[in-house]
Amino acid sequence: AACDATLAELAASGELKGKPLELTLLHQPAGLAAKRLLTAGVGKSEAFKPADARKAVGAAIRSLKGKAK
């Protein structure tokens, strides 16, 4: 992806851990036309279940509700 380096840097620094329901909003991510990119953690891949994705999407939607476009 266009912002792999940014995400890897955030993970290495500990700012992005991928814990379940952890949300991180990136402003003007390099290499993307988007003004913002919201990442949502779902936990360890070995324990991932489809319900985890539903929960993460719900948390992301709640987080973005009411934010300016």
mmCIF file of N, CA and C in Angstrom:
data_model
loop_
_atom_site.group_PDB
_atom_site.id
_atom_site.type_symbol
_atom_site.label_atom_id
_atom_site.label_comp_id
_atom_site.label_asym_id
_atom_site.label_seq_id
_atom_site.Cartn_x
_atom_site.Cartn_y
_atom_site.Cartn_z
ATOM 1 N N ALA A 1 0.847 -1.191 0.000
ATOM 2 C CA ALA A 1 0.000 0.000 0.000
ATOM 3 C C ALA A 1 0.877 1.234 0.000
ATOM 4 N N ALA A 2 0.266 2.335 -0.351
ATOM 5 C CA ALA A 2 0.999 3.583 -0.499
ATOM 6 C C ALA A 2 1.602 4.082 0.804
ATOM 7 N N CYS A 3 1.005 3.777 1.930
ATOM 8 C CA CYS A 3 1.490 4.318 3.205
ATOM 9 C C CYS A 3 2.077 3.230 4.107
ATOM 10 N N ASP A 4 2.580 2.152 3.525
ATOM 11 C CA ASP A 4 3.178 1.071 4.310
ATOM 12 C C ASP A 4 4.301 1.562 5.216
ATOM 13 N N ALA A 5 5.150 2.450 4.692
ATOM 14 C CA ALA A 5 6.286 2.942 5.483
ATOM 15 C C ALA A 5 5.808 3.708 6.708
ATOM 16 N N THR A 6 4.783 4.523 6.531
ATOM 17 C CA THR A 6 4.239 5.294 7.659
ATOM 18 C C THR A 6 3.671 4.368 8.717
ATOM 19 N N LEU A 7 2.892 3.374 8.276
ATOM 20 C CA LEU A 7 2.301 2.428 9.227
ATOM 21 C C LEU A 7 3.389 1.621 9.944
ATOM 22 N N ALA A 8 4.413 1.204 9.219
ATOM 23 C CA ALA A 8 5.517 0.452 9.830
ATOM 24 C C ALA A 8 6.254 1.309 10.854
ATOM 25 N N GLU A 9 6.432 2.577 10.530
ATOM 26 C CA GLU A 9 7.099 3.509 11.444
ATOM 27 C C GLU A 9 6.285 3.695 12.729
ATOM 28 N N LEU A 10 4.977 3.849 12.577
ATOM 29 C CA LEU A 10 4.107 4.006 13.750
ATOM 30 C C LEU A 10 4.107 2.739 14.605
ATOM 31 N N ALA A 11 4.112 1.585 13.968
ATOM 32 C CA ALA A 11 4.148 0.323 14.705
ATOM 33 C C ALA A 11 5.474 0.176 15.448
ATOM 34 N N ALA A 12 6.581 0.514 14.789
ATOM 35 C CA ALA A 12 7.898 0.407 15.416
ATOM 36 C C ALA A 12 8.035 1.344 16.611
ATOM 37 N N SER A 13 7.390 2.502 16.541
ATOM 38 C CA SER A 13 7.491 3.467 17.637
ATOM 39 C C SER A 13 6.551 3.130 18.792
ATOM 40 N N GLY A 14 5.621 2.189 18.552
ATOM 41 C CA GLY A 14 4.685 1.812 19.599
ATOM 42 C C GLY A 14 3.387 2.597 19.575
ATOM 43 N N GLU A 15 3.270 3.556 18.644
ATOM 44 C CA GLU A 15 2.046 4.349 18.558
ATOM 45 C C GLU A 15 0.892 3.545 17.959
ATOM 46 N N LEU A 16 1.206 2.560 17.168
ATOM 47 C CA LEU A 16 0.208 1.727 16.514
ATOM 48 C C LEU A 16 0.481 0.286 16.928
ATOM 49 N N LYS A 17 -0.422 -0.272 17.736
ATOM 50 C CA LYS A 17 -0.176 -1.613 18.272
ATOM 51 C C LYS A 17 -1.077 -2.679 17.683
ATOM 52 N N GLY A 18 -2.199 -2.271 17.099
ATOM 53 C CA GLY A 18 -3.120 -3.231 16.507
ATOM 54 C C GLY A 18 -3.992 -3.953 17.514
ATOM 55 N N LYS A 19 -4.066 -3.420 18.719
ATOM 56 C CA LYS A 19 -4.916 -4.036 19.743
ATOM 57 C C LYS A 19 -6.376 -3.961 19.301
ATOM 58 N N PRO A 20 -7.187 -4.887 19.757
ATOM 59 C CA PRO A 20 -8.595 -4.858 19.370
ATOM 60 C C PRO A 20 -9.244 -3.505 19.674
ATOM 61 N N LEU A 21 -9.908 -2.972 18.679
ATOM 62 C CA LEU A 21 -10.644 -1.708 18.733
ATOM 63 C C LEU A 21 -9.755 -0.476 18.901
ATOM 64 N N GLU A 22 -8.454 -0.612 18.741
ATOM 65 C CA GLU A 22 -7.553 0.549 18.772
ATOM 66 C C GLU A 22 -7.710 1.296 17.453
ATOM 67 N N LEU A 23 -8.024 2.571 17.539
ATOM 68 C CA LEU A 23 -8.203 3.399 16.352
ATOM 69 C C LEU A 23 -7.094 4.434 16.285
ATOM 70 N N THR A 24 -6.541 4.613 15.085
ATOM 71 C CA THR A 24 -5.506 5.615 14.861
ATOM 72 C C THR A 24 -5.869 6.393 13.607
ATOM 73 N N LEU A 25 -5.983 7.701 13.725
ATOM 74 C CA LEU A 25 -6.330 8.543 12.601
ATOM 75 C C LEU A 25 -5.068 9.222 12.081
ATOM 76 N N LEU A 26 -4.764 8.966 10.815
ATOM 77 C CA LEU A 26 -3.603 9.576 10.163
ATOM 78 C C LEU A 26 -4.089 10.716 9.286
ATOM 79 N N HIS A 27 -3.479 11.870 9.421
ATOM 80 C CA HIS A 27 -3.842 13.027 8.607
ATOM 81 C C HIS A 27 -2.895 13.123 7.417
ATOM 82 N N GLN A 28 -3.442 13.321 6.247
ATOM 83 C CA GLN A 28 -2.716 13.461 4.988
ATOM 84 C C GLN A 28 -1.668 12.365 4.821
ATOM 85 N N PRO A 29 -2.095 11.097 4.767
ATOM 86 C CA PRO A 29 -1.134 9.999 4.626
ATOM 87 C C PRO A 29 -0.405 10.065 3.280
ATOM 88 N N ALA A 30 0.903 9.901 3.328
ATOM 89 C CA ALA A 30 1.735 9.981 2.128
ATOM 90 C C ALA A 30 1.314 8.924 1.113
ATOM 91 N N GLY A 31 1.223 9.339 -0.131
ATOM 92 C CA GLY A 31 0.918 8.417 -1.205
ATOM 93 C C GLY A 31 -0.558 8.154 -1.432
ATOM 94 N N LEU A 32 -1.422 8.773 -0.649
ATOM 95 C CA LEU A 32 -2.866 8.600 -0.809
ATOM 96 C C LEU A 32 -3.521 9.939 -1.116
ATOM 97 N N ALA A 33 -4.580 9.896 -1.897
ATOM 98 C CA ALA A 33 -5.324 11.116 -2.191
ATOM 99 C C ALA A 33 -6.209 11.508 -1.014
ATOM 100 N N ALA A 34 -6.469 10.581 -0.127
ATOM 101 C CA ALA A 34 -7.336 10.837 1.022
ATOM 102 C C ALA A 34 -6.698 11.848 1.973
ATOM 103 N N LYS A 35 -7.555 12.648 2.606
ATOM 104 C CA LYS A 35 -7.061 13.605 3.599
ATOM 105 C C LYS A 35 -6.786 12.917 4.928
ATOM 106 N N ARG A 36 -7.547 11.858 5.204
ATOM 107 C CA ARG A 36 -7.375 11.133 6.459
ATOM 108 C C ARG A 36 -7.501 9.634 6.206
ATOM 109 N N LEU A 37 -6.808 8.864 7.035
ATOM 110 C CA LEU A 37 -6.894 7.402 6.985
ATOM 111 C C LEU A 37 -7.068 6.913 8.417
ATOM 112 N N LEU A 38 -8.134 6.175 8.644
ATOM 113 C CA LEU A 38 -8.386 5.628 9.976
ATOM 114 C C LEU A 38 -8.015 4.154 9.972
ATOM 115 N N THR A 39 -7.114 3.765 10.873
ATOM 116 C CA THR A 39 -6.774 2.351 11.021
ATOM 117 C C THR A 39 -7.510 1.823 12.242
ATOM 118 N N ALA A 40 -7.909 0.569 12.161
ATOM 119 C CA ALA A 40 -8.633 -0.063 13.260
ATOM 120 C C ALA A 40 -7.967 -1.394 13.582
ATOM 121 N N GLY A 41 -7.536 -1.547 14.822
ATOM 122 C CA GLY A 41 -6.904 -2.788 15.248
ATOM 123 C C GLY A 41 -7.926 -3.894 15.462
ATOM 124 N N VAL A 42 -7.516 -5.120 15.164
ATOM 125 C CA VAL A 42 -8.390 -6.281 15.379
ATOM 126 C C VAL A 42 -7.703 -7.355 16.213
ATOM 127 N N GLY A 43 -6.531 -7.048 16.743
ATOM 128 C CA GLY A 43 -5.835 -8.021 17.584
ATOM 129 C C GLY A 43 -4.923 -8.938 16.788
ATOM 130 N N LYS A 44 -4.499 -9.995 17.422
ATOM 131 C CA LYS A 44 -3.561 -10.946 16.819
ATOM 132 C C LYS A 44 -4.232 -11.727 15.690
ATOM 133 N N SER A 45 -3.496 -11.917 14.598
ATOM 134 C CA SER A 45 -4.074 -12.583 13.430
ATOM 135 C C SER A 45 -4.468 -14.024 13.721
ATOM 136 N N GLU A 46 -3.748 -14.696 14.632
ATOM 137 C CA GLU A 46 -4.058 -16.098 14.952
ATOM 138 C C GLU A 46 -5.436 -16.236 15.607
ATOM 139 N N ALA A 47 -5.862 -15.196 16.300
ATOM 140 C CA ALA A 47 -7.119 -15.258 17.037
ATOM 141 C C ALA A 47 -8.253 -14.509 16.329
ATOM 142 N N PHE A 48 -7.973 -14.013 15.110
ATOM 143 C CA PHE A 48 -8.958 -13.199 14.393
ATOM 144 C C PHE A 48 -10.204 -13.993 14.024
ATOM 145 N N LYS A 49 -11.366 -13.363 14.243
ATOM 146 C CA LYS A 49 -12.665 -13.928 13.872
ATOM 147 C C LYS A 49 -13.442 -12.855 13.111
ATOM 148 N N PRO A 50 -14.363 -13.244 12.233
ATOM 149 C CA PRO A 50 -15.151 -12.244 11.512
ATOM 150 C C PRO A 50 -15.852 -11.242 12.439
ATOM 151 N N ALA A 51 -16.247 -11.687 13.600
ATOM 152 C CA ALA A 51 -16.897 -10.775 14.553
ATOM 153 C C ALA A 51 -15.957 -9.642 14.960
ATOM 154 N N ASP A 52 -14.652 -9.912 14.981
ATOM 155 C CA ASP A 52 -13.678 -8.869 15.325
ATOM 156 C C ASP A 52 -13.702 -7.757 14.283
ATOM 157 N N ALA A 53 -13.848 -8.118 13.016
ATOM 158 C CA ALA A 53 -13.926 -7.118 11.953
ATOM 159 C C ALA A 53 -15.185 -6.277 12.106
ATOM 160 N N ARG A 54 -16.304 -6.918 12.408
ATOM 161 C CA ARG A 54 -17.557 -6.181 12.612
ATOM 162 C C ARG A 54 -17.416 -5.179 13.757
ATOM 163 N N LYS A 55 -16.804 -5.603 14.842
ATOM 164 C CA LYS A 55 -16.612 -4.711 15.991
ATOM 165 C C LYS A 55 -15.710 -3.532 15.632
ATOM 166 N N ALA A 56 -14.637 -3.810 14.882
ATOM 167 C CA ALA A 56 -13.695 -2.757 14.494
ATOM 168 C C ALA A 56 -14.364 -1.751 13.565
ATOM 169 N N VAL A 57 -15.153 -2.236 12.618
ATOM 170 C CA VAL A 57 -15.857 -1.336 11.703
ATOM 171 C C VAL A 57 -16.862 -0.490 12.475
ATOM 172 N N GLY A 58 -17.574 -1.094 13.405
ATOM 173 C CA GLY A 58 -18.524 -0.340 14.226
ATOM 174 C C GLY A 58 -17.839 0.750 15.024
ATOM 175 N N ALA A 59 -16.702 0.427 15.613
ATOM 176 C CA ALA A 59 -15.943 1.422 16.383
ATOM 177 C C ALA A 59 -15.459 2.544 15.474
ATOM 178 N N ALA A 60 -15.022 2.198 14.272
ATOM 179 C CA ALA A 60 -14.546 3.203 13.323
ATOM 180 C C ALA A 60 -15.684 4.138 12.919
ATOM 181 N N ILE A 61 -16.841 3.575 12.630
ATOM 182 C CA ILE A 61 -17.988 4.399 12.238
ATOM 183 C C ILE A 61 -18.388 5.328 13.366
ATOM 184 N N ARG A 62 -18.452 4.808 14.581
ATOM 185 C CA ARG A 62 -18.800 5.656 15.733
ATOM 186 C C ARG A 62 -17.779 6.778 15.911
ATOM 187 N N SER A 63 -16.523 6.460 15.697
ATOM 188 C CA SER A 63 -15.458 7.454 15.842
ATOM 189 C C SER A 63 -15.575 8.562 14.812
ATOM 190 N N LEU A 64 -15.961 8.217 13.598
ATOM 191 C CA LEU A 64 -16.002 9.193 12.515
ATOM 192 C C LEU A 64 -17.318 9.962 12.426
ATOM 193 N N LYS A 65 -18.345 9.502 13.107
ATOM 194 C CA LYS A 65 -19.633 10.193 13.063
ATOM 195 C C LYS A 65 -19.461 11.637 13.537
ATOM 196 N N GLY A 66 -19.972 12.530 12.749
ATOM 197 C CA GLY A 66 -19.943 13.930 13.142
ATOM 198 C C GLY A 66 -18.639 14.656 12.834
ATOM 199 N N LYS A 67 -17.631 13.947 12.340
ATOM 200 C CA LYS A 67 -16.377 14.629 11.994
ATOM 201 C C LYS A 67 -16.537 15.296 10.630
ATOM 202 N N ALA A 68 -15.914 16.428 10.458
ATOM 203 C CA ALA A 68 -16.003 17.161 9.189
ATOM 204 C C ALA A 68 -15.346 16.364 8.067
ATOM 205 N N LYS A 69 -15.861 16.542 6.880
ATOM 206 C CA LYS A 69 -15.322 15.821 5.711
ATOM 207 C C LYS A 69 -14.115 16.503 5.163
#
